[in-house]
Structures are given as C-alpha cells and as structure tokens.
C-alpha cells in the first residue's frame, strides 16, 4: 500500500463560531474541539482517511464532506473512512468535522487527495457465466476473437460487475447466442440476469458506460430499463436452423423503396465492410454480407416495428416512430427488406439518466461460428464488431 500523508489544512475559524448541521453559524459555543492529524493512504484508487478524535464530552460522531458537499455521516468514535474508486488526475478535498449530541458540528480539518494515473479506459467482454465450458460455440468464438484482438481488454464475469467503472472500462460487449433459449431477458443465463448484476449494468450505463449487446443479449436493453419492457426485442427465434445457399446480409438503407430513405452506409460501424451487389442478391442496392451459404442457425433478436405492442407512432413511418419513442437510430434491417418493417441494428443514444450508449445487433446473420464450414464473410463479422467497439469507445 502506497502511503501519501499530506499536511492538513484547517478551515479558518472566526472567534469560536461553529456550524450546525444546517450550516448556520452558532456563536461562542464550548464545542470548538475538532479532529486532528487528518491524513490519507491510497491503495490504487481506494482512499482511506484517518484522524484523531477530540477529547470532548458529548461527541456523537463525525461528518465528512467531499469538495464542500456531504459525503458521509458516521456515528460513534470512528477514526477512519474508506472512499472507493476516487477520480484520478483530480484534486479532491475531504473535510472531517466532529459532531456533538446537541446537533452542533465543529470546524473541520481538510486534506487534499490526488491520485495520478495515465491509464486509458479498456474494452470489456462480459461472460454470461463464469464457467467458460458452458458457453455456446458462437459465444466462445466471439470470446476467442476478443482475447486475440484486445490483449489489454478485460474479460469479466457477472460477479465482477459491482466493481466495474466506465473510466476504467469504457465499453462492455455481451454476446449470448443459444439454440433453444426462450424469449425474454429473464430466460438469459441466470448469473447474467441476477438482480445485482442487472442493477450494476444499469448503473454502469447511467454513469456513462457503453454496451454492445449482440444476438439474444440485445434483450438486456430492456432489463436495464433503457427501454420499457413492452419495447424489448419482439422479433425472436432460437432454432437450430438449416442449410442455405443464399447470402445473408445487412441493409443499411432503411426504407430502400420508400419515399423517405434513411441511408446509414456512411456510418462508422460499416467502415471497410465488403458489400455484395443487388445483381447477386436481388436485394435493394449493395448490402453488407455477413454470412455465406452453408449451415445457419435461426437466431433473430430484434424489433418488428409493425407490431402494435411496441406502442409507437406510424407517422411518418414506424421506423421513425420507434426512433422517436426510444431515442435511437435504426442502423440496419435484414438485407432483403426494402420497407420499414424491422430493426436489426439499433443505436440507443444517451437518454435521461442513461449517459452511456447501447448498441444492439440482433440480426440472424451475425453468427460467429458457422457450424459446417468457415463463414465466407467471417471477416465482415469481425470488422463490424471492431467498428462497433471503436464507435462506442469514442
């Protein structure tokens, strides 16, 4: 443990005035005795304050202010307090005051805390559960790619989430993709959707952390409260799939045949991706190839915007209604779709209490391990993912 004890700075005292808990000055009281020897020790970003209590009658506890704002009120003869995960590269002033039975508070003693760090925020990959042997083949393939391409990244388990902070891990990828998994976020792996883990994920996004949710994990956008339960992904499948000879793609021009087109082909998540021409697919224009012929699982987890259960406006169209209702941008639909029917890649913008961004990929074609062969367009799956993580890190 590195110890850094600084000279403490007493708050100026005019006469013998004291501040009550309401910060109203009380003149000429006998309770001027204050704490002494205030110091701190730092263990990483956890800071422990220590002090000596005054020898005075009626002492009931201490009050701790952080930069002039109440941080804690402690009862009894307490002589230390732990501040977890303090901000780095910032001067923070902690003031400790003695409190008395009559409600009065002494003048304080103040210490400046500064933890310097040049560490940069990292990317994280949250496992559905700690035991990696339980992962689906597509989840394992995604994890292996993450480890190989983000050597400074952090692989997290649900038990780690209580201690994850956006200034250390600025983005977290959650990939769940399983045959036979029923619809509904509560049916995701139980460790992932435990109450404390969902609360930690919600707090992470509220504090500015960003999530990349892929395949069945897109349902977490409702679990953390970023959208209401009735606006969770409602176009869902979990089948074993079958053999196919066509190419599965993503269409980034939403409403291709409609009066209003939403062209997202210049968005950062598509940078460098290989397209296949309309002449080869019969789809609307060039679309982004994600999975070639072979065995493909049937795993959509996205949004049918025509479904009235979403309670969205259809003026001027259901895509715009969905975006308005959820403060989001629909970046892609199925490759063959030329109207406004569904949303397969959705970027949920910071909104209200949620300061972070949530990017969801629920397209069937986003399959990390094509079971009977190497996916002809595996490089597009990987580049799309890298682009998404780069976009979220900005």
Short mmCIF file of C-alpha atoms in Angstrom, two decimals:
data_model
loop_
_atom_site.label_atom_id
_atom_site.label_comp_id
_atom_site.label_asym_id
_atom_site.label_seq_id
_atom_site.Cartn_x
_atom_site.Cartn_y
_atom_site.Cartn_z
CA UNK A 1 0.00 0.00 0.00
CA UNK A 2 1.41 3.31 -1.02
CA UNK A 3 1.08 5.93 1.71
CA UNK A 4 0.84 9.61 0.96
CA UNK A 5 0.26 11.73 4.05
CA UNK A 6 -0.16 15.39 3.32
CA UNK A 7 -0.08 18.33 5.66
CA UNK A 8 -3.66 19.03 6.67
CA UNK A 9 -5.28 22.41 6.27
CA UNK A 10 -7.55 23.73 8.99
CA UNK A 11 -10.63 25.65 7.96
CA UNK A 12 -10.41 29.25 9.16
CA UNK A 13 -12.21 29.86 12.44
CA UNK A 14 -13.68 33.25 13.23
CA UNK A 15 -13.73 33.60 17.02
CA UNK A 16 -15.17 30.35 18.38
CA UNK A 17 -18.05 30.09 15.91
CA UNK A 18 -19.33 26.65 14.91
CA UNK A 19 -21.58 25.46 12.11
CA UNK A 20 -24.64 23.45 12.96
CA UNK A 21 -25.76 20.58 10.70
CA UNK A 22 -27.76 23.12 8.75
CA UNK A 23 -24.53 25.15 8.25
CA UNK A 24 -25.89 28.02 10.40
CA UNK A 25 -23.13 29.67 12.42
CA UNK A 26 -23.50 29.36 16.19
CA UNK A 27 -21.53 31.91 18.19
CA UNK A 28 -19.44 31.30 21.33
CA UNK A 29 -20.12 27.62 21.98
CA UNK A 30 -17.82 25.36 24.01
CA UNK A 31 -17.67 22.79 21.17
CA UNK A 32 -14.72 24.11 19.19
CA UNK A 33 -12.71 20.91 19.67
CA UNK A 34 -12.05 19.43 16.23
CA UNK A 35 -10.47 16.31 14.78
CA UNK A 36 -6.69 16.37 14.34
CA UNK A 37 -3.97 14.56 12.40
CA UNK A 38 -6.17 14.07 9.32
CA UNK A 39 -4.27 12.06 6.70
CA UNK A 40 -4.92 9.55 3.94
CA UNK A 41 -3.48 6.37 2.48
CA UNK A 42 -4.11 5.29 -1.10
CA UNK A 43 -4.38 1.73 -2.36
CA UNK A 44 -4.83 2.10 -6.07
CA UNK A 45 -7.94 4.26 -6.34
CA UNK A 46 -9.31 3.39 -2.91
CA UNK A 47 -8.50 6.06 -0.31
CA UNK A 48 -8.67 5.62 3.45
CA UNK A 49 -8.94 8.76 5.60
CA UNK A 50 -7.71 8.58 9.20
CA UNK A 51 -7.87 11.14 12.01
CA UNK A 52 -7.71 11.60 15.79
CA UNK A 53 -10.90 12.47 17.67
CA UNK A 54 -11.03 15.38 20.14
CA UNK A 55 -11.23 14.63 23.82
CA UNK A 56 -14.54 16.32 24.44
CA UNK A 57 -17.82 15.46 26.14
CA UNK A 58 -20.89 14.87 24.05
CA UNK A 59 -19.04 13.68 20.95
CA UNK A 60 -21.51 11.69 18.80
CA UNK A 61 -19.63 11.06 15.57
CA UNK A 62 -18.11 12.75 12.54
CA UNK A 63 -19.24 14.35 9.32
CA UNK A 64 -17.20 14.02 6.11
CA UNK A 65 -17.55 16.47 3.26
CA UNK A 66 -16.15 15.97 -0.22
CA UNK A 67 -15.43 19.23 -2.05
CA UNK A 68 -17.85 21.01 0.26
CA UNK A 69 -20.70 18.51 -0.14
CA UNK A 70 -21.77 15.94 2.45
CA UNK A 71 -20.21 12.55 1.69
CA UNK A 72 -20.87 10.63 4.93
CA UNK A 73 -22.13 10.94 8.50
CA UNK A 74 -20.62 8.38 10.87
CA UNK A 75 -21.87 7.63 14.36
CA UNK A 76 -19.65 6.85 17.33
CA UNK A 77 -15.92 7.04 17.96
CA UNK A 78 -14.95 6.43 14.35
CA UNK A 79 -11.40 7.29 13.27
CA UNK A 80 -11.26 6.11 9.63
CA UNK A 81 -13.36 6.06 6.47
CA UNK A 82 -12.91 4.39 3.06
CA UNK A 83 -13.64 6.25 -0.18
CA UNK A 84 -13.76 3.72 -3.00
CA UNK A 85 -12.62 4.38 -6.54
CA UNK A 86 -11.92 8.08 -6.36
CA UNK A 87 -11.49 10.08 -9.54
CA UNK A 88 -7.96 10.19 -10.97
CA UNK A 89 -5.96 13.25 -12.02
CA UNK A 90 -8.25 15.44 -9.92
CA UNK A 91 -7.72 17.42 -6.73
CA UNK A 92 -10.32 16.28 -4.18
CA UNK A 93 -10.73 17.98 -0.81
CA UNK A 94 -12.07 15.91 2.09
CA UNK A 95 -13.08 17.72 5.28
CA UNK A 96 -13.75 15.89 8.56
CA UNK A 97 -15.77 17.56 11.33
CA UNK A 98 -16.61 16.41 14.85
CA UNK A 99 -20.33 16.15 15.66
CA UNK A 100 -21.89 16.50 19.11
CA UNK A 101 -25.02 15.28 20.87
CA UNK A 102 -26.65 18.73 20.74
CA UNK A 103 -26.53 18.71 16.92
CA UNK A 104 -23.57 21.06 16.59
CA UNK A 105 -20.61 20.38 14.31
CA UNK A 106 -17.08 21.67 14.86
CA UNK A 107 -14.89 23.42 12.36
CA UNK A 108 -13.28 20.92 10.04
CA UNK A 109 -9.85 19.75 9.11
CA UNK A 110 -9.20 19.27 5.38
CA UNK A 111 -6.84 17.15 3.33
CA UNK A 112 -6.23 17.28 -0.40
CA UNK A 113 -6.28 13.91 -2.18
CA UNK A 114 -4.90 13.40 -5.66
CA UNK A 115 -4.37 10.08 -7.44
CA UNK A 116 -2.41 10.47 -10.66
CA UNK A 117 -2.84 7.95 -13.45
CA UNK A 118 -2.11 7.74 -17.17
CA UNK A 119 -4.13 4.57 -17.63
CA UNK A 120 -6.58 4.53 -20.54
CA UNK A 121 -10.05 3.02 -20.44
CA UNK A 122 -10.26 -0.51 -21.82
CA UNK A 123 -12.82 -2.67 -23.58
CA UNK A 124 -14.56 -5.44 -21.66
CA UNK A 125 -16.24 -8.71 -22.59
CA UNK A 126 -18.86 -9.89 -20.10
CA UNK A 127 -19.28 -13.65 -19.99
CA UNK A 128 -22.82 -14.96 -19.49
CA UNK A 129 -21.43 -17.05 -16.63
CA UNK A 130 -18.03 -17.66 -15.09
CA UNK A 131 -17.65 -21.24 -16.31
CA UNK A 132 -16.41 -20.91 -19.90
CA UNK A 133 -17.17 -24.56 -20.60
CA UNK A 134 -20.88 -23.64 -20.59
CA UNK A 135 -20.51 -21.19 -23.48
CA UNK A 136 -22.24 -21.79 -26.80
CA UNK A 137 -19.91 -22.22 -29.80
CA UNK A 138 -20.79 -18.74 -31.11
CA UNK A 139 -20.14 -17.17 -27.70
CA UNK A 140 -16.79 -18.98 -27.42
CA UNK A 141 -15.76 -17.88 -30.92
CA UNK A 142 -16.56 -14.26 -30.06
CA UNK A 143 -14.63 -14.52 -26.79
CA UNK A 144 -11.58 -16.04 -28.50
CA UNK A 145 -11.57 -13.25 -31.10
CA UNK A 146 -11.86 -10.61 -28.38
CA UNK A 147 -8.92 -12.06 -26.46
CA UNK A 148 -6.79 -12.25 -29.59
CA UNK A 149 -7.60 -8.74 -30.80
CA UNK A 150 -7.87 -6.86 -27.49
CA UNK A 151 -4.88 -8.10 -25.49
CA UNK A 152 -5.36 -5.27 -22.99
CA UNK A 153 -9.10 -5.92 -22.80
CA UNK A 154 -10.77 -7.28 -19.70
CA UNK A 155 -12.82 -10.48 -19.59
CA UNK A 156 -15.48 -10.03 -16.94
CA UNK A 157 -17.81 -12.39 -15.11
CA UNK A 158 -21.17 -11.34 -13.64
CA UNK A 159 -19.54 -11.32 -10.19
CA UNK A 160 -17.15 -8.59 -11.35
CA UNK A 161 -19.83 -6.08 -12.30
CA UNK A 162 -20.13 -4.49 -8.87
CA UNK A 163 -16.59 -3.12 -9.28
CA UNK A 164 -16.69 -2.05 -12.93
CA UNK A 165 -16.41 1.68 -13.63
CA UNK A 166 -16.71 3.45 -17.00
CA UNK A 167 -13.49 5.41 -16.54
CA UNK A 168 -11.59 2.11 -16.41
CA UNK A 169 -13.70 0.02 -18.78
CA UNK A 170 -15.48 2.35 -21.18
CA UNK A 171 -17.39 -0.32 -23.12
CA UNK A 172 -18.62 -3.84 -22.46
CA UNK A 173 -19.61 -6.42 -25.08
CA UNK A 174 -22.20 -9.04 -24.11
CA UNK A 175 -22.76 -11.91 -26.56
CA UNK A 176 -25.47 -14.51 -25.91
CA UNK A 177 -26.45 -16.79 -28.82
CA UNK A 178 -28.05 -20.14 -27.97
CA UNK A 179 -30.28 -22.75 -29.55
CA UNK A 180 -33.47 -23.36 -27.60
CA UNK A 181 -33.32 -20.27 -25.39
CA UNK A 182 -36.89 -18.98 -24.81
CA UNK A 183 -37.72 -15.34 -25.49
CA UNK A 184 -37.47 -12.85 -22.64
CA UNK A 185 -34.45 -11.38 -20.84
CA UNK A 186 -35.25 -13.34 -17.69
CA UNK A 187 -34.51 -16.51 -19.69
CA UNK A 188 -30.93 -15.42 -20.36
CA UNK A 189 -28.25 -17.25 -18.31
CA UNK A 190 -29.26 -16.90 -14.67
CA UNK A 191 -25.95 -15.43 -13.43
CA UNK A 192 -26.20 -12.68 -16.03
CA UNK A 193 -29.70 -11.60 -15.02
CA UNK A 194 -29.36 -11.79 -11.25
CA UNK A 195 -30.83 -8.68 -9.64
CA UNK A 196 -27.46 -7.29 -8.53
CA UNK A 197 -25.89 -7.81 -11.96
CA UNK A 198 -28.76 -6.11 -13.79
CA UNK A 199 -28.58 -3.22 -11.31
CA UNK A 200 -24.82 -2.96 -11.85
CA UNK A 201 -25.25 -2.93 -15.65
CA UNK A 202 -27.89 -0.24 -15.37
CA UNK A 203 -25.67 1.89 -13.13
CA UNK A 204 -22.76 1.36 -15.50
CA UNK A 205 -24.73 2.83 -18.41
CA UNK A 206 -26.21 5.58 -16.25
CA UNK A 207 -22.68 6.60 -15.30
CA UNK A 208 -21.59 6.82 -18.93
CA UNK A 209 -20.51 3.28 -19.75
CA UNK A 210 -21.34 1.89 -23.21
CA UNK A 211 -22.73 -1.54 -24.07
CA UNK A 212 -22.50 -3.65 -27.23
CA UNK A 213 -25.31 -6.23 -26.98
CA UNK A 214 -25.33 -8.95 -29.64
CA UNK A 215 -27.85 -11.64 -30.61
CA UNK A 216 -30.02 -12.77 -27.68
CA UNK A 217 -28.21 -10.33 -25.36
CA UNK A 218 -30.00 -7.41 -27.07
CA UNK A 219 -32.82 -8.10 -24.61
CA UNK A 220 -30.69 -6.59 -21.85
CA UNK A 221 -31.59 -3.13 -23.17
CA UNK A 222 -34.98 -3.68 -21.54
CA UNK A 223 -33.58 -5.46 -18.48
CA UNK A 224 -31.54 -2.40 -17.50
CA UNK A 225 -34.52 -0.09 -18.07
CA UNK A 226 -33.12 1.79 -21.07
CA UNK A 227 -36.35 0.90 -22.89
CA UNK A 228 -39.64 -0.21 -21.36
CA UNK A 229 -40.47 -3.91 -21.17
CA UNK A 230 -43.04 -3.63 -23.96
CA UNK A 231 -40.30 -2.27 -26.24
CA UNK A 232 -37.93 -5.19 -25.73
CA UNK A 233 -36.92 -7.11 -28.88
CA UNK A 234 -40.11 -8.73 -30.17
CA UNK A 235 -38.89 -10.50 -33.32
CA UNK A 236 -37.27 -13.58 -31.85
CA UNK A 237 -36.06 -17.03 -32.84
CA UNK A 238 -33.86 -19.68 -31.25
CA UNK A 239 -33.99 -22.55 -33.75
CA UNK A 240 -31.26 -24.90 -34.88
CA UNK A 241 -31.64 -23.55 -38.43
CA UNK A 242 -30.63 -25.42 -41.56
CA UNK A 243 -28.72 -25.45 -44.83
CA UNK A 244 -28.93 -22.47 -47.18
CA UNK A 245 -27.42 -21.46 -50.49
CA UNK A 246 -28.01 -17.70 -50.42
CA UNK A 247 -26.05 -14.88 -48.77
CA UNK A 248 -27.35 -13.25 -45.62
CA UNK A 249 -26.71 -9.52 -45.46
CA UNK A 250 -27.47 -6.32 -43.56
CA UNK A 251 -29.34 -3.48 -45.28
CA UNK A 252 -28.10 -0.08 -44.11
CA UNK A 253 -30.53 1.93 -46.25
CA UNK A 254 -33.67 1.63 -44.16
CA UNK A 255 -36.80 2.15 -46.30
CA UNK A 256 -34.95 1.50 -49.55
CA UNK A 257 -38.13 1.52 -51.66
CA UNK A 258 -39.97 4.09 -49.56
CA UNK A 259 -40.47 7.83 -50.01
CA UNK A 260 -38.18 8.57 -47.07
CA UNK A 261 -34.92 6.65 -47.07
CA UNK A 262 -32.58 6.53 -44.09
CA UNK A 263 -29.14 5.90 -45.56
CA UNK A 264 -26.59 4.86 -42.93
CA UNK A 265 -23.97 3.44 -45.29
CA UNK A 266 -21.52 6.15 -44.22
CA UNK A 267 -21.86 5.29 -40.52
CA UNK A 268 -18.65 4.35 -38.73
CA UNK A 269 -19.77 0.78 -37.99
CA UNK A 270 -19.74 -0.07 -41.71
CA UNK A 271 -16.27 1.28 -42.50
CA UNK A 272 -14.38 -1.16 -44.74
CA UNK A 273 -17.08 -3.85 -44.86
CA UNK A 274 -17.43 -5.88 -48.06
CA UNK A 275 -20.73 -5.49 -49.91
CA UNK A 276 -22.49 -7.77 -52.35
CA UNK A 277 -24.26 -6.17 -55.33
CA UNK A 278 -28.01 -6.20 -55.93
CA UNK A 279 -27.39 -8.21 -59.08
CA UNK A 280 -26.12 -11.07 -56.91
CA UNK A 281 -28.72 -10.93 -54.14
CA UNK A 282 -31.81 -9.31 -55.61
CA UNK A 283 -31.92 -7.03 -52.59
CA UNK A 284 -32.15 -3.24 -52.61
CA UNK A 285 -28.75 -1.97 -53.74
CA UNK A 286 -25.44 -3.19 -52.37
CA UNK A 287 -25.79 -4.72 -48.90
CA UNK A 288 -23.27 -5.80 -46.29
CA UNK A 289 -22.54 -9.51 -46.43
CA UNK A 290 -22.45 -11.25 -43.06
CA UNK A 291 -22.95 -14.99 -43.70
CA UNK A 292 -22.49 -17.12 -46.76
CA UNK A 293 -24.02 -20.42 -47.89
CA UNK A 294 -23.95 -23.36 -45.52
CA UNK A 295 -25.49 -24.32 -42.20
CA UNK A 296 -27.01 -21.28 -40.48
CA UNK A 297 -28.75 -21.05 -37.12
CA UNK A 298 -32.12 -19.27 -36.88
CA UNK A 299 -31.43 -16.68 -34.17
CA UNK A 300 -33.00 -13.27 -34.58
CA UNK A 301 -33.44 -10.99 -31.60
CA UNK A 302 -34.55 -7.64 -32.99
CA UNK A 303 -37.61 -5.43 -33.45
CA UNK A 304 -40.72 -5.82 -35.61
CA UNK A 305 -41.74 -2.18 -35.79
CA UNK A 306 -45.13 -3.04 -37.30
CA UNK A 307 -46.12 -4.84 -34.11
CA UNK A 308 -48.58 -2.62 -32.25
CA UNK A 309 -47.34 -3.94 -28.88
CA UNK A 310 -44.39 -1.54 -29.20
CA UNK A 311 -46.86 1.35 -28.86
CA UNK A 312 -45.10 3.55 -31.40
CA UNK A 313 -46.45 6.08 -33.87
CA UNK A 314 -46.68 5.16 -37.55
CA UNK A 315 -46.39 8.80 -38.62
CA UNK A 316 -44.47 9.38 -40.79
CA UNK A 317 -43.47 5.70 -40.52
CA UNK A 318 -42.91 3.02 -37.90
CA UNK A 319 -39.11 3.26 -38.04
CA UNK A 320 -39.26 6.96 -37.26
CA UNK A 321 -41.88 6.20 -34.61
CA UNK A 322 -39.59 3.64 -32.97
CA UNK A 323 -36.62 6.01 -33.07
CA UNK A 324 -38.63 8.83 -31.53
CA UNK A 325 -40.13 6.64 -28.80
CA UNK A 326 -36.77 5.15 -27.78
CA UNK A 327 -34.31 7.94 -28.67
CA UNK A 328 -32.47 5.63 -31.02
CA UNK A 329 -31.24 5.28 -34.58
CA UNK A 330 -32.09 2.18 -36.61
CA UNK A 331 -28.85 1.46 -38.50
CA UNK A 332 -29.83 -1.73 -40.33
CA UNK A 333 -32.53 -4.21 -41.17
CA UNK A 334 -32.46 -7.60 -42.92
CA UNK A 335 -30.71 -7.42 -46.26
CA UNK A 336 -33.81 -8.24 -48.29
CA UNK A 337 -36.09 -5.72 -46.56
CA UNK A 338 -36.94 -2.66 -48.65
CA UNK A 339 -39.58 -1.07 -46.39
CA UNK A 340 -39.86 -0.05 -42.73
CA UNK A 341 -40.78 -3.38 -41.18
CA UNK A 342 -37.96 -4.17 -38.78
CA UNK A 343 -34.86 -3.00 -36.93
CA UNK A 344 -31.85 -5.31 -36.73
CA UNK A 345 -29.01 -2.99 -35.63
CA UNK A 346 -30.11 -0.21 -33.29
CA UNK A 347 -28.05 2.52 -31.66
CA UNK A 348 -29.73 3.68 -28.43
CA UNK A 349 -28.46 7.18 -27.71
CA UNK A 350 -27.69 8.56 -24.24
CA UNK A 351 -31.07 9.41 -22.77
CA UNK A 352 -32.21 10.87 -19.46
CA UNK A 353 -30.40 9.16 -16.60
CA UNK A 354 -28.58 6.87 -19.05
CA UNK A 355 -25.44 8.78 -20.01
CA UNK A 356 -23.93 5.87 -21.92
CA UNK A 357 -24.79 4.42 -25.32
CA UNK A 358 -26.24 0.94 -26.02
CA UNK A 359 -25.62 -0.57 -29.47
CA UNK A 360 -27.58 -3.71 -30.33
CA UNK A 361 -27.01 -6.25 -33.12
CA UNK A 362 -29.88 -8.72 -33.30
CA UNK A 363 -29.62 -9.89 -36.92
CA UNK A 364 -29.72 -13.62 -37.57
CA UNK A 365 -26.81 -13.23 -40.00
CA UNK A 366 -24.48 -12.09 -37.19
CA UNK A 367 -23.26 -15.63 -36.41
CA UNK A 368 -19.78 -16.05 -35.04
CA UNK A 369 -19.26 -19.73 -35.83
CA UNK A 370 -20.83 -21.25 -38.92
CA UNK A 371 -21.10 -24.84 -37.84
CA UNK A 372 -20.27 -26.77 -41.02
CA UNK A 373 -17.57 -24.53 -42.52
CA UNK A 374 -15.68 -21.26 -42.22
CA UNK A 375 -18.08 -18.43 -42.97
CA UNK A 376 -17.19 -16.88 -46.33
CA UNK A 377 -17.80 -13.47 -44.78
CA UNK A 378 -16.29 -14.04 -41.35
CA UNK A 379 -14.01 -11.05 -41.88
CA UNK A 380 -17.11 -8.82 -42.14
CA UNK A 381 -18.46 -10.18 -38.84
CA UNK A 382 -15.14 -9.37 -37.19
CA UNK A 383 -14.71 -5.94 -38.78
CA UNK A 384 -18.30 -4.95 -37.97
CA UNK A 385 -17.63 -5.85 -34.34
CA UNK A 386 -14.35 -3.94 -34.24
CA UNK A 387 -16.05 -0.93 -35.81
CA UNK A 388 -18.82 -1.07 -33.21
CA UNK A 389 -16.32 -1.21 -30.34
CA UNK A 390 -14.32 1.65 -31.87
CA UNK A 391 -17.53 3.68 -32.26
CA UNK A 392 -18.55 3.09 -28.65
CA UNK A 393 -15.11 3.98 -27.36
CA UNK A 394 -15.20 7.48 -28.86
#
